[in-house]
mmCIF file of N, CA, C and O in Angstrom:
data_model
loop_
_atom_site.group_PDB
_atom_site.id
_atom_site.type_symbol
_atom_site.label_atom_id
_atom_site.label_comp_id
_atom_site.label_asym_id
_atom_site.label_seq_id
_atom_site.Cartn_x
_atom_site.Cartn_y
_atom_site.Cartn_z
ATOM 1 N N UNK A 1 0.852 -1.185 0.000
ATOM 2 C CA UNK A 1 0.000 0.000 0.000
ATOM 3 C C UNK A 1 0.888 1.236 0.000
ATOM 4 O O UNK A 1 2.023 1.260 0.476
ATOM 5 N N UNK A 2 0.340 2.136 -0.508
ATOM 6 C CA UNK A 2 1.186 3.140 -1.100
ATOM 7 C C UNK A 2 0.637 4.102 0.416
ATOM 8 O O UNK A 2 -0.504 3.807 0.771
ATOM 9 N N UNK A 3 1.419 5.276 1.357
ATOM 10 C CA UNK A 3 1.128 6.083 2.114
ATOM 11 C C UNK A 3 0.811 7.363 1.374
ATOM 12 O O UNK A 3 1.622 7.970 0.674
ATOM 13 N N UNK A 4 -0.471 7.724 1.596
ATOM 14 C CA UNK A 4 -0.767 8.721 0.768
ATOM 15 C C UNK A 4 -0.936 9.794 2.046
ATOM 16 O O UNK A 4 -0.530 9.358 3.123
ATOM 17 N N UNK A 5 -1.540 11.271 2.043
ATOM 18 C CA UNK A 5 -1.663 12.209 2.560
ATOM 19 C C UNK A 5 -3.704 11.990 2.638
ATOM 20 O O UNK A 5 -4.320 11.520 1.681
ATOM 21 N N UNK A 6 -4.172 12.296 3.521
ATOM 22 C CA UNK A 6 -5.264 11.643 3.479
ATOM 23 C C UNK A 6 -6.384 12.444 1.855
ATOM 24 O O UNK A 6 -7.141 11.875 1.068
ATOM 25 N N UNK A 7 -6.021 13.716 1.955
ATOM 26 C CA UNK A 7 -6.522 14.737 0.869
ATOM 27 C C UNK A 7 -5.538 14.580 -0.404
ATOM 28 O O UNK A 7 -5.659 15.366 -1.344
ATOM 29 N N UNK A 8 -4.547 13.541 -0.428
ATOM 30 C CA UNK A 8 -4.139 13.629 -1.432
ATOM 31 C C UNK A 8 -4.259 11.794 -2.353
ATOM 32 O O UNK A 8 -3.930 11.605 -3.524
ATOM 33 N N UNK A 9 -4.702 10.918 -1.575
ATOM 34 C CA UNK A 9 -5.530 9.824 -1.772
ATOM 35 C C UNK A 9 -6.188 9.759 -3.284
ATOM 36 O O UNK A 9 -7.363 10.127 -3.261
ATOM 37 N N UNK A 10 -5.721 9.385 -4.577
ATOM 38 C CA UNK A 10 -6.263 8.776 -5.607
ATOM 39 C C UNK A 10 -7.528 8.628 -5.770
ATOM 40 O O UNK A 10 -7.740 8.036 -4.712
ATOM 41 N N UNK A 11 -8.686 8.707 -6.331
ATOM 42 C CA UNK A 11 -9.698 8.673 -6.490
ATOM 43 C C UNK A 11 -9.540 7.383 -7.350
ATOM 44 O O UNK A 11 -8.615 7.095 -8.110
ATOM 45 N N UNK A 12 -10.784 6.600 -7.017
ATOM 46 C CA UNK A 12 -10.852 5.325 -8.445
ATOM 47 C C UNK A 12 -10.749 5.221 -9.651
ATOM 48 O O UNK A 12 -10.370 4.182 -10.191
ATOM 49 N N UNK A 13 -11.152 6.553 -10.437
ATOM 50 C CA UNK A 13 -10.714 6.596 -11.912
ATOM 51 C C UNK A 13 -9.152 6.746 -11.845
ATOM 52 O O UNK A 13 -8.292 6.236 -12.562
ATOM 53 N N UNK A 14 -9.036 7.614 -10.753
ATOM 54 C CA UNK A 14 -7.258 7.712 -11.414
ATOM 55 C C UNK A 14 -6.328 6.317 -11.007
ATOM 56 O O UNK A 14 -5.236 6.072 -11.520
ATOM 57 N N UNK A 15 -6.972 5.501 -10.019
ATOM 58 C CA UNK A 15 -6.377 4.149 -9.634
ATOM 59 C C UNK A 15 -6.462 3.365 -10.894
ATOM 60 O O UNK A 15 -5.458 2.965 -11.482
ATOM 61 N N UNK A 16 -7.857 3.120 -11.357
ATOM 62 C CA UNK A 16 -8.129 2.296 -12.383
ATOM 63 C C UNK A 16 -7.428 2.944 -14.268
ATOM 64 O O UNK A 16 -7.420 2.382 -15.363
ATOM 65 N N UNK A 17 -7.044 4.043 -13.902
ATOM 66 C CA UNK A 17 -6.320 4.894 -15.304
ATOM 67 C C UNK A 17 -4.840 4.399 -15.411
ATOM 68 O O UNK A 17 -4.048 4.206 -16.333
ATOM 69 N N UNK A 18 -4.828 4.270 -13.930
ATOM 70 C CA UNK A 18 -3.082 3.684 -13.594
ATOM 71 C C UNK A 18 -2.714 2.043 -13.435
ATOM 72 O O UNK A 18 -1.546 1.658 -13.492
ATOM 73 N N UNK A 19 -3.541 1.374 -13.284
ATOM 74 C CA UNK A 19 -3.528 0.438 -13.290
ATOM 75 C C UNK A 19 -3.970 -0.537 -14.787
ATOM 76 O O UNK A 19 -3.627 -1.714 -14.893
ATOM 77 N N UNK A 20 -4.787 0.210 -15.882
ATOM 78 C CA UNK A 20 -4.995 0.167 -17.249
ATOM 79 C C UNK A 20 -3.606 1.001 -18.088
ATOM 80 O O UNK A 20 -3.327 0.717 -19.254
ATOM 81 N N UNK A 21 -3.069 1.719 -17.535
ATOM 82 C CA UNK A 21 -1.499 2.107 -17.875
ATOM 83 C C UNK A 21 -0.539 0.981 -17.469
ATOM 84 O O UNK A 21 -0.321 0.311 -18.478
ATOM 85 N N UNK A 22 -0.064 0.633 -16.710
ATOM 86 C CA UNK A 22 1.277 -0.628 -16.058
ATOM 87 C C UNK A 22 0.821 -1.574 -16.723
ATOM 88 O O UNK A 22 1.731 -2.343 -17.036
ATOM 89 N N UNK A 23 -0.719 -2.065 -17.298
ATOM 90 C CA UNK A 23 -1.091 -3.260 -17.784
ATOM 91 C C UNK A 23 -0.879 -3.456 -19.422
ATOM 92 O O UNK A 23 -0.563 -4.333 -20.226
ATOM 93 N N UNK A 24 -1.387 -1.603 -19.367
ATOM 94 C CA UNK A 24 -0.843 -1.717 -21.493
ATOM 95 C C UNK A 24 0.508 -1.755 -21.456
ATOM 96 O O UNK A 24 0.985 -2.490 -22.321
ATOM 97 N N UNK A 25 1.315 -1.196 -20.726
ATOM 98 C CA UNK A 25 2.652 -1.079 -20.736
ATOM 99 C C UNK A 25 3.475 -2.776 -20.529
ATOM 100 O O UNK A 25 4.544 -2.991 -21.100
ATOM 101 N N UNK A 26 2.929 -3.648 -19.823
ATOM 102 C CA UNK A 26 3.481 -4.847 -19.663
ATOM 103 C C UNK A 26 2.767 -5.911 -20.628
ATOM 104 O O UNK A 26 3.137 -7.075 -20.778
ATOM 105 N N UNK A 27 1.622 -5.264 -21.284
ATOM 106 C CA UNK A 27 1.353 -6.205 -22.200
ATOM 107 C C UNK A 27 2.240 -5.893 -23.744
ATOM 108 O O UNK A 27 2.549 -6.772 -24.548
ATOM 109 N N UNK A 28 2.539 -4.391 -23.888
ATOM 110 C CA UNK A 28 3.328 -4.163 -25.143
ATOM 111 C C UNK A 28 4.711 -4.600 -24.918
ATOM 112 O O UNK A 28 5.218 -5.204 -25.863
ATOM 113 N N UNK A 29 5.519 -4.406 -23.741
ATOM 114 C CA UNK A 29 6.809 -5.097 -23.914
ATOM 115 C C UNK A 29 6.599 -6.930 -23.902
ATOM 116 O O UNK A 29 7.213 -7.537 -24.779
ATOM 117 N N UNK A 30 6.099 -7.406 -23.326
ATOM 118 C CA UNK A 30 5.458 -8.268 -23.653
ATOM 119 C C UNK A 30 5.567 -8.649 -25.089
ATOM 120 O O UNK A 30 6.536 -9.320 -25.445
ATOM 121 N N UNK A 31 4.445 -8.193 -26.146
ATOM 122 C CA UNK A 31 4.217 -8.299 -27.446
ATOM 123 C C UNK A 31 5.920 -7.779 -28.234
ATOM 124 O O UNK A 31 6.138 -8.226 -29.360
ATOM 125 N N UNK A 32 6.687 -7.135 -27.770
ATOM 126 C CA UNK A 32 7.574 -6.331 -28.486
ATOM 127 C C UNK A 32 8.501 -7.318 -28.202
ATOM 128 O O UNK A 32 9.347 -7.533 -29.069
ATOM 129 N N UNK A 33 8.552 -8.375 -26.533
ATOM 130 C CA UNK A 33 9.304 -9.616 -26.692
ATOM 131 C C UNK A 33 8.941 -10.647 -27.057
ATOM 132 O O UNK A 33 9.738 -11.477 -26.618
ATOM 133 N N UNK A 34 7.905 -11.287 -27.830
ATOM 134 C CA UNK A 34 7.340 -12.113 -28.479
ATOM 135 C C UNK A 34 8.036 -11.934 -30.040
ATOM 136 O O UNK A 34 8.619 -12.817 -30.669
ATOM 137 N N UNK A 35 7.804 -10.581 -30.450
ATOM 138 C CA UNK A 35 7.820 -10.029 -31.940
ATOM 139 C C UNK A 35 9.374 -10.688 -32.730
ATOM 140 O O UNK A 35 9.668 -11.345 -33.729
ATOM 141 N N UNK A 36 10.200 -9.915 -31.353
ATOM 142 C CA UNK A 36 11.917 -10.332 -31.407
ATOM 143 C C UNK A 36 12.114 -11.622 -31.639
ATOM 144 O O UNK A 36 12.724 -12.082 -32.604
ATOM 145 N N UNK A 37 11.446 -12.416 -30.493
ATOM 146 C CA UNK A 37 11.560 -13.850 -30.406
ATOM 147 C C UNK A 37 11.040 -14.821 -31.696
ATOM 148 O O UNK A 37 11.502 -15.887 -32.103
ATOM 149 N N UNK A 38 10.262 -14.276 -32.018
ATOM 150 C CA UNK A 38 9.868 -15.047 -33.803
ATOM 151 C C UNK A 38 10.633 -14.098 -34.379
ATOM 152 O O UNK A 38 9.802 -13.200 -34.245
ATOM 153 N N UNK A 39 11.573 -13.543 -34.931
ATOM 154 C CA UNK A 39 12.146 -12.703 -35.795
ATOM 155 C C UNK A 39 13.697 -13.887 -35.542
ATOM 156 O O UNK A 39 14.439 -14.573 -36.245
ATOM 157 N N UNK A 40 13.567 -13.626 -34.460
ATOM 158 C CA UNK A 40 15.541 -13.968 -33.993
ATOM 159 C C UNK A 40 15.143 -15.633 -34.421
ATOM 160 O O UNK A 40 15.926 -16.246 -35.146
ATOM 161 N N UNK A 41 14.170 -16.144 -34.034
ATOM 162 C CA UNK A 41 14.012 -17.635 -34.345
ATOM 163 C C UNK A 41 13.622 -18.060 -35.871
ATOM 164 O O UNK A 41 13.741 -19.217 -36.274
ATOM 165 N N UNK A 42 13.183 -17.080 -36.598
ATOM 166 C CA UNK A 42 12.921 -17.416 -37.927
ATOM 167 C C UNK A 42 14.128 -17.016 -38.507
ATOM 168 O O UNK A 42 14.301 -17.837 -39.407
ATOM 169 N N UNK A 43 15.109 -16.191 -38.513
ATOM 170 C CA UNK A 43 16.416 -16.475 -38.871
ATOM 171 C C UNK A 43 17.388 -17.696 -38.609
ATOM 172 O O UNK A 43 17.938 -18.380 -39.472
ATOM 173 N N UNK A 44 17.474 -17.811 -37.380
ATOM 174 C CA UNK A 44 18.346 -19.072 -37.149
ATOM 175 C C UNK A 44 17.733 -19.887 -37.500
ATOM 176 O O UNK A 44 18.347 -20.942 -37.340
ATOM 177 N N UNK A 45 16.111 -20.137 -38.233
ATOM 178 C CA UNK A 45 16.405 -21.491 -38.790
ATOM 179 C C UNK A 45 16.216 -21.728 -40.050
ATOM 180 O O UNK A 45 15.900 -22.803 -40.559
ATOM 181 N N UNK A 46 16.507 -20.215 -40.820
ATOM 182 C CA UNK A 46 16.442 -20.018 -41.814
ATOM 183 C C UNK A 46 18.049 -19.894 -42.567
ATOM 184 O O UNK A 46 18.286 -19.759 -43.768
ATOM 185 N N UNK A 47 19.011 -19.988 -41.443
ATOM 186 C CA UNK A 47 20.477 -19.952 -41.684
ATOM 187 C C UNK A 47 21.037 -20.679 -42.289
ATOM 188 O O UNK A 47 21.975 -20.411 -43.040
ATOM 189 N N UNK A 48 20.421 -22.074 -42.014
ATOM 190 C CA UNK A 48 20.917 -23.725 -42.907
ATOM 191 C C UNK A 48 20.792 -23.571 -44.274
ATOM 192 O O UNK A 48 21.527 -23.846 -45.222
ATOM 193 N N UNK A 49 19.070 -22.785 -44.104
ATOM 194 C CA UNK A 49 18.798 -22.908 -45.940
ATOM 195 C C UNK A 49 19.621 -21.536 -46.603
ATOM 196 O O UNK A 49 19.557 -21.747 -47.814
ATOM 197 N N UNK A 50 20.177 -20.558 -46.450
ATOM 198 C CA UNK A 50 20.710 -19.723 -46.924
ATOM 199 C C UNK A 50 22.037 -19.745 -47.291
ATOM 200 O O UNK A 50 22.709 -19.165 -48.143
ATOM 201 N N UNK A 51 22.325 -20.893 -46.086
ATOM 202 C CA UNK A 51 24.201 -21.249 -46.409
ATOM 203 C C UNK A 51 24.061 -22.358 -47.321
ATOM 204 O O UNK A 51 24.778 -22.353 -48.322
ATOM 205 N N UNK A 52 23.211 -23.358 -47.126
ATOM 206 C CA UNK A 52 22.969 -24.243 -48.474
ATOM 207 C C UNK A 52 22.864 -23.671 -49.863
ATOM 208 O O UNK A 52 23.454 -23.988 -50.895
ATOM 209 N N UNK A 53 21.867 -22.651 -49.597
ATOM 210 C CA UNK A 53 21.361 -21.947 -51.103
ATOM 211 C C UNK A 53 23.064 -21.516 -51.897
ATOM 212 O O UNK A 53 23.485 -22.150 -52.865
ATOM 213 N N UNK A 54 23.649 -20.644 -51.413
ATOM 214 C CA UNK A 54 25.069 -19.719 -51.272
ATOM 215 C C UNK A 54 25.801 -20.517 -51.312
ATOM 216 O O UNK A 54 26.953 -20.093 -51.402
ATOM 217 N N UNK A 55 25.659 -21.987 -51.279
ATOM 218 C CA UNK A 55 27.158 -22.779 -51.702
ATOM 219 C C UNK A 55 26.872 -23.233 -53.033
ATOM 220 O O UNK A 55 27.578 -23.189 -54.040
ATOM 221 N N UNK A 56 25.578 -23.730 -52.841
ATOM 222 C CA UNK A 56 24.794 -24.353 -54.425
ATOM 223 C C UNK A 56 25.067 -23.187 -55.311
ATOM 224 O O UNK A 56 25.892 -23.333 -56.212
ATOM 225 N N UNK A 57 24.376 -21.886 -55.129
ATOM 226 C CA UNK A 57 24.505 -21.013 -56.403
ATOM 227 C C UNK A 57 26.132 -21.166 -56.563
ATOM 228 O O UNK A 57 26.546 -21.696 -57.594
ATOM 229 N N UNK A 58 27.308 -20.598 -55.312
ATOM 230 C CA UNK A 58 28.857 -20.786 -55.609
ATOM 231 C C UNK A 58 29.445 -21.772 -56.518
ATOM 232 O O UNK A 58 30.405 -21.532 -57.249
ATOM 233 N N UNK A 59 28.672 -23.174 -56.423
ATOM 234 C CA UNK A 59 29.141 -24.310 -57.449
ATOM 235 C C UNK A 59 28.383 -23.610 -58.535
ATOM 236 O O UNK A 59 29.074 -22.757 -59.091
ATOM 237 N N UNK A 60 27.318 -23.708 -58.940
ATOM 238 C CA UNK A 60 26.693 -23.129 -60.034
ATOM 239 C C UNK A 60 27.463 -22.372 -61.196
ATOM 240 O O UNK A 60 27.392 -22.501 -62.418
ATOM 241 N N UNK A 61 28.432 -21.312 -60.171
ATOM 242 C CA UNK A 61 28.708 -19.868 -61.012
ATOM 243 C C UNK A 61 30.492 -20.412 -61.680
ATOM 244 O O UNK A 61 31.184 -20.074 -62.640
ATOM 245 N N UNK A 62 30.642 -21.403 -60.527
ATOM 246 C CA UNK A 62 32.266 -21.619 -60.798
ATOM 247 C C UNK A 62 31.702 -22.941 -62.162
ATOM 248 O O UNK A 62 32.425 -23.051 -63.153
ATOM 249 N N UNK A 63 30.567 -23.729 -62.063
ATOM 250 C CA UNK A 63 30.343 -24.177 -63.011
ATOM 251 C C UNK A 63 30.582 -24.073 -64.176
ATOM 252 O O UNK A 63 31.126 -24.766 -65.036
ATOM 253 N N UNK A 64 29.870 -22.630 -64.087
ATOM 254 C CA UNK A 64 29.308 -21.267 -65.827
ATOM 255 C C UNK A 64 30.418 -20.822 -66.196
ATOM 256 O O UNK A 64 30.739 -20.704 -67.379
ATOM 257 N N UNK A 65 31.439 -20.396 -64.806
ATOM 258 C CA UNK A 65 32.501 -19.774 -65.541
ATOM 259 C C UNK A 65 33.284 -20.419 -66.132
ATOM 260 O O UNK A 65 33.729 -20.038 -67.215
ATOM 261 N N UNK A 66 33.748 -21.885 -65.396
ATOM 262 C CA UNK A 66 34.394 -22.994 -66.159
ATOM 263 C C UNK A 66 33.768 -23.020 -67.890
ATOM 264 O O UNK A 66 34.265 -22.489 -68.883
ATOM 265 N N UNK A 67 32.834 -23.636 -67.798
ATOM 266 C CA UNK A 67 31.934 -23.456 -69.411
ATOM 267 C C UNK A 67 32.460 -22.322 -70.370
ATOM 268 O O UNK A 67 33.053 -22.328 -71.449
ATOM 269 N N UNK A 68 32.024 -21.418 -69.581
ATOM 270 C CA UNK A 68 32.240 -20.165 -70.970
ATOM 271 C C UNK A 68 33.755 -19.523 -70.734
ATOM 272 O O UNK A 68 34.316 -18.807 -71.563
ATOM 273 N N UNK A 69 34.208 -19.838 -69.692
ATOM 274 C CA UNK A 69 36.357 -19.634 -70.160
ATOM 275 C C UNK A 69 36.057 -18.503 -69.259
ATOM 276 O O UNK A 69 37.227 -18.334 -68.916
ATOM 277 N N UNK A 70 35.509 -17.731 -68.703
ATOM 278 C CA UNK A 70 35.248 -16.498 -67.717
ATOM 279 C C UNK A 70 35.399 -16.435 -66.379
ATOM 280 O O UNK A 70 34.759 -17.241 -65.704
ATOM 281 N N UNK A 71 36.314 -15.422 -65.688
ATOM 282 C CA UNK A 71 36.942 -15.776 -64.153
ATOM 283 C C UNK A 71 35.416 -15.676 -63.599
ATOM 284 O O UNK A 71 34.744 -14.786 -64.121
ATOM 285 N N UNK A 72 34.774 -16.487 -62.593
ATOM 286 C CA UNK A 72 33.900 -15.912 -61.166
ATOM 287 C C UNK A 72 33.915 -14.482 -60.987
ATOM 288 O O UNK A 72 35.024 -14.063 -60.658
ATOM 289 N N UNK A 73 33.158 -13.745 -61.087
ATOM 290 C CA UNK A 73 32.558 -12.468 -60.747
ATOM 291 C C UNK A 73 32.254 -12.792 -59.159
ATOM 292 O O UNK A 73 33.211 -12.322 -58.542
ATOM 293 N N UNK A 74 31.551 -13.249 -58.461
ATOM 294 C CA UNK A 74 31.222 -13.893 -56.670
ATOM 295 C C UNK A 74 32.605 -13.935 -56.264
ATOM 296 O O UNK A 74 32.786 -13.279 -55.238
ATOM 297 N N UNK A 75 33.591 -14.460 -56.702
ATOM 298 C CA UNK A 75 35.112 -14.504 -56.151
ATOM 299 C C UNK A 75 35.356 -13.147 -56.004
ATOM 300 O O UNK A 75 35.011 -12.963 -54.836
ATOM 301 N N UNK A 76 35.794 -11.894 -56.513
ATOM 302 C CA UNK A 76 36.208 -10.941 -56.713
ATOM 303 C C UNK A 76 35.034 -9.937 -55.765
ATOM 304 O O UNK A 76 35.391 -8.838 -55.342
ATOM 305 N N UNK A 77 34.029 -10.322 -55.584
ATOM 306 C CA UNK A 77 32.949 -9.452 -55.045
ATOM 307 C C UNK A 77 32.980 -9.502 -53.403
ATOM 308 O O UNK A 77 32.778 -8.576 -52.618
ATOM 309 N N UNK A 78 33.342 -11.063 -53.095
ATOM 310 C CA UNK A 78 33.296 -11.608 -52.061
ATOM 311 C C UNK A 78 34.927 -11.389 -51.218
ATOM 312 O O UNK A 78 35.050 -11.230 -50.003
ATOM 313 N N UNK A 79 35.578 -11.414 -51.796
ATOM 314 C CA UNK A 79 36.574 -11.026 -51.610
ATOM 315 C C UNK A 79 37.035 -9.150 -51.099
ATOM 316 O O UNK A 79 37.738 -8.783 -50.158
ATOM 317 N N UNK A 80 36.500 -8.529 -51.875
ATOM 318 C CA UNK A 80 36.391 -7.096 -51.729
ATOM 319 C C UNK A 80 35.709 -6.885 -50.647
ATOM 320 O O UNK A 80 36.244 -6.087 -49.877
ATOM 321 N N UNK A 81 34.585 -7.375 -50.277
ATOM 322 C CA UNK A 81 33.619 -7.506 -48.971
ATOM 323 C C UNK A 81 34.314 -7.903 -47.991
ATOM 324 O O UNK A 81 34.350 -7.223 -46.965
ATOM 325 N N UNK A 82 35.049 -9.146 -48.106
ATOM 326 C CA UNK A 82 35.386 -9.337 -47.076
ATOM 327 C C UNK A 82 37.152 -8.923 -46.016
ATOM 328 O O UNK A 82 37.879 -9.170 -45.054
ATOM 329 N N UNK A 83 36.830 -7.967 -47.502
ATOM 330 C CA UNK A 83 38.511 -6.818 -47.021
ATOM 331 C C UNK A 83 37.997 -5.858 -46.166
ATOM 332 O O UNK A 83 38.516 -5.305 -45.196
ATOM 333 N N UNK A 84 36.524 -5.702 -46.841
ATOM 334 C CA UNK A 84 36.639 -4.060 -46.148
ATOM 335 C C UNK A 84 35.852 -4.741 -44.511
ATOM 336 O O UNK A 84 36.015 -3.965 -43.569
ATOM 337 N N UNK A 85 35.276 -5.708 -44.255
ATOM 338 C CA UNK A 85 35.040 -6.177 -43.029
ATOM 339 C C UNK A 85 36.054 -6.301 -42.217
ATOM 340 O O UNK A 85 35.985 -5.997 -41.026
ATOM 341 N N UNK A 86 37.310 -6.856 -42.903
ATOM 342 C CA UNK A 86 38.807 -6.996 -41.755
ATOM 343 C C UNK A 86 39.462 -5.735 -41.656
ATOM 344 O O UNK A 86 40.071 -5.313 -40.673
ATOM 345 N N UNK A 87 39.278 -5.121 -42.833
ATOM 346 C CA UNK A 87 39.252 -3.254 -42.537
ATOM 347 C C UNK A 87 38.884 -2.996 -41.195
ATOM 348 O O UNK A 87 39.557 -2.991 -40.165
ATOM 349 N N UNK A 88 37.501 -2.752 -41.441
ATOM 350 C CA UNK A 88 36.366 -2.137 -40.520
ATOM 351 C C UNK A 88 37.077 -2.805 -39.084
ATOM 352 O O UNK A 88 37.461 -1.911 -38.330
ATOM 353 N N UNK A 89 37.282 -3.975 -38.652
ATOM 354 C CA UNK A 89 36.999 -4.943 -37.701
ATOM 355 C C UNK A 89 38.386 -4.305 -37.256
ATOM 356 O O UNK A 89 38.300 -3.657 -36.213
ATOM 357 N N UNK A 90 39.434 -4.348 -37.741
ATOM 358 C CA UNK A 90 40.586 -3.602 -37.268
ATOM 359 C C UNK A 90 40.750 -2.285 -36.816
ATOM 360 O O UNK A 90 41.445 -1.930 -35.864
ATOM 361 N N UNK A 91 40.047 -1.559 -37.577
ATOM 362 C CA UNK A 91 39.589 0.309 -37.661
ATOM 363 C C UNK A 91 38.906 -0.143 -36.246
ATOM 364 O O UNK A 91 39.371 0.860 -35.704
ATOM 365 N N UNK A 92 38.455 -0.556 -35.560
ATOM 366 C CA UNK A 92 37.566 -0.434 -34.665
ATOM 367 C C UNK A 92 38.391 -1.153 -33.564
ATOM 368 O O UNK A 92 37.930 -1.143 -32.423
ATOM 369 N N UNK A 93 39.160 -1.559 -33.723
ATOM 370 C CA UNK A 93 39.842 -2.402 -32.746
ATOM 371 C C UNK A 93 41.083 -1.401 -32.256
ATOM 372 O O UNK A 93 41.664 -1.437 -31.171
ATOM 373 N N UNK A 94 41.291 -0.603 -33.244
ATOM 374 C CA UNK A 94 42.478 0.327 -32.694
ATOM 375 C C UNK A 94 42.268 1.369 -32.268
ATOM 376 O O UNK A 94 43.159 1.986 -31.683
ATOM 377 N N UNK A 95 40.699 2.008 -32.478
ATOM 378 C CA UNK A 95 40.460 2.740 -31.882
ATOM 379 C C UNK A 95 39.398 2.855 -30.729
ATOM 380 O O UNK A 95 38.711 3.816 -30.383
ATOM 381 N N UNK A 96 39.477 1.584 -30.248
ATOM 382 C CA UNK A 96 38.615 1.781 -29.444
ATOM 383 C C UNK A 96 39.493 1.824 -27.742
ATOM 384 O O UNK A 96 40.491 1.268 -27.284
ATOM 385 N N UNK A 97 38.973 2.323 -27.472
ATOM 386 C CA UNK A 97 39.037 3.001 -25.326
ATOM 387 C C UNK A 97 38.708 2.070 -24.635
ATOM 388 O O UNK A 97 37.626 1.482 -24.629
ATOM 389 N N UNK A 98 39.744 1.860 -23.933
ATOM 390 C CA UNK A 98 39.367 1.326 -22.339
ATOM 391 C C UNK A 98 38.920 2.127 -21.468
ATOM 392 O O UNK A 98 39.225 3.318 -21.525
ATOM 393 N N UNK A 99 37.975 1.554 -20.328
ATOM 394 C CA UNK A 99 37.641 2.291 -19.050
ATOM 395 C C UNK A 99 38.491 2.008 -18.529
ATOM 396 O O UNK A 99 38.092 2.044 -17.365
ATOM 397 N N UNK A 100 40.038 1.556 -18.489
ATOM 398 C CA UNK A 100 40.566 0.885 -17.340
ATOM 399 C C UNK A 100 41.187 2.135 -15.604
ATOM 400 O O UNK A 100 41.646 1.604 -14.593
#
């Protein structure tokens, strides 16, 4: 029980205004952790089929290029990507601060 001042005591609409507030409020985080939870779970199990898909098309392309005498375009793309990530990943590693 909350100590109120006797003249300063809540009236029932404003109890029941506040108590229909904490309830929308714990039912939307609620819903907003449900939302995450099918989002984060429909990825991870959508990860198998995407790394499957991405190796299949990879044989595919090294296939085509074999065929028509032409280097992989995905080699050269993937490669560039994954410079500027060990870039980035370093850039961030040297500049980042300790609290120590």
């Amino acid at each position: 029980m909350h100590p109120y001042l006797i003249t300063a005591k809540p009236g029932r609409f404003r109890r029941a205004a506040s108590w229909v507030r904490v309830w929308t409020l714990r039912l939307l985080a609620l819903l907003v952790m449900a939302v995450l939870g099918t989002v984060v779970l429909t990825v991870r199990c959508a990860r198998p089929v995407v790394n499957y898909t991405a190796t299949r098309l990879i044989f595919l392309e090294l296939w085509a290029a074999q065929r028509l005498g032409r280097p992989p375009v995905s080699g050269f793309v993937g490669a560039g990507i994954t410079d500027e990530f060990v870039d980035e990943f370093h850039r961030a590693r040297r500049t980042a601060t300790t609290n120590a």
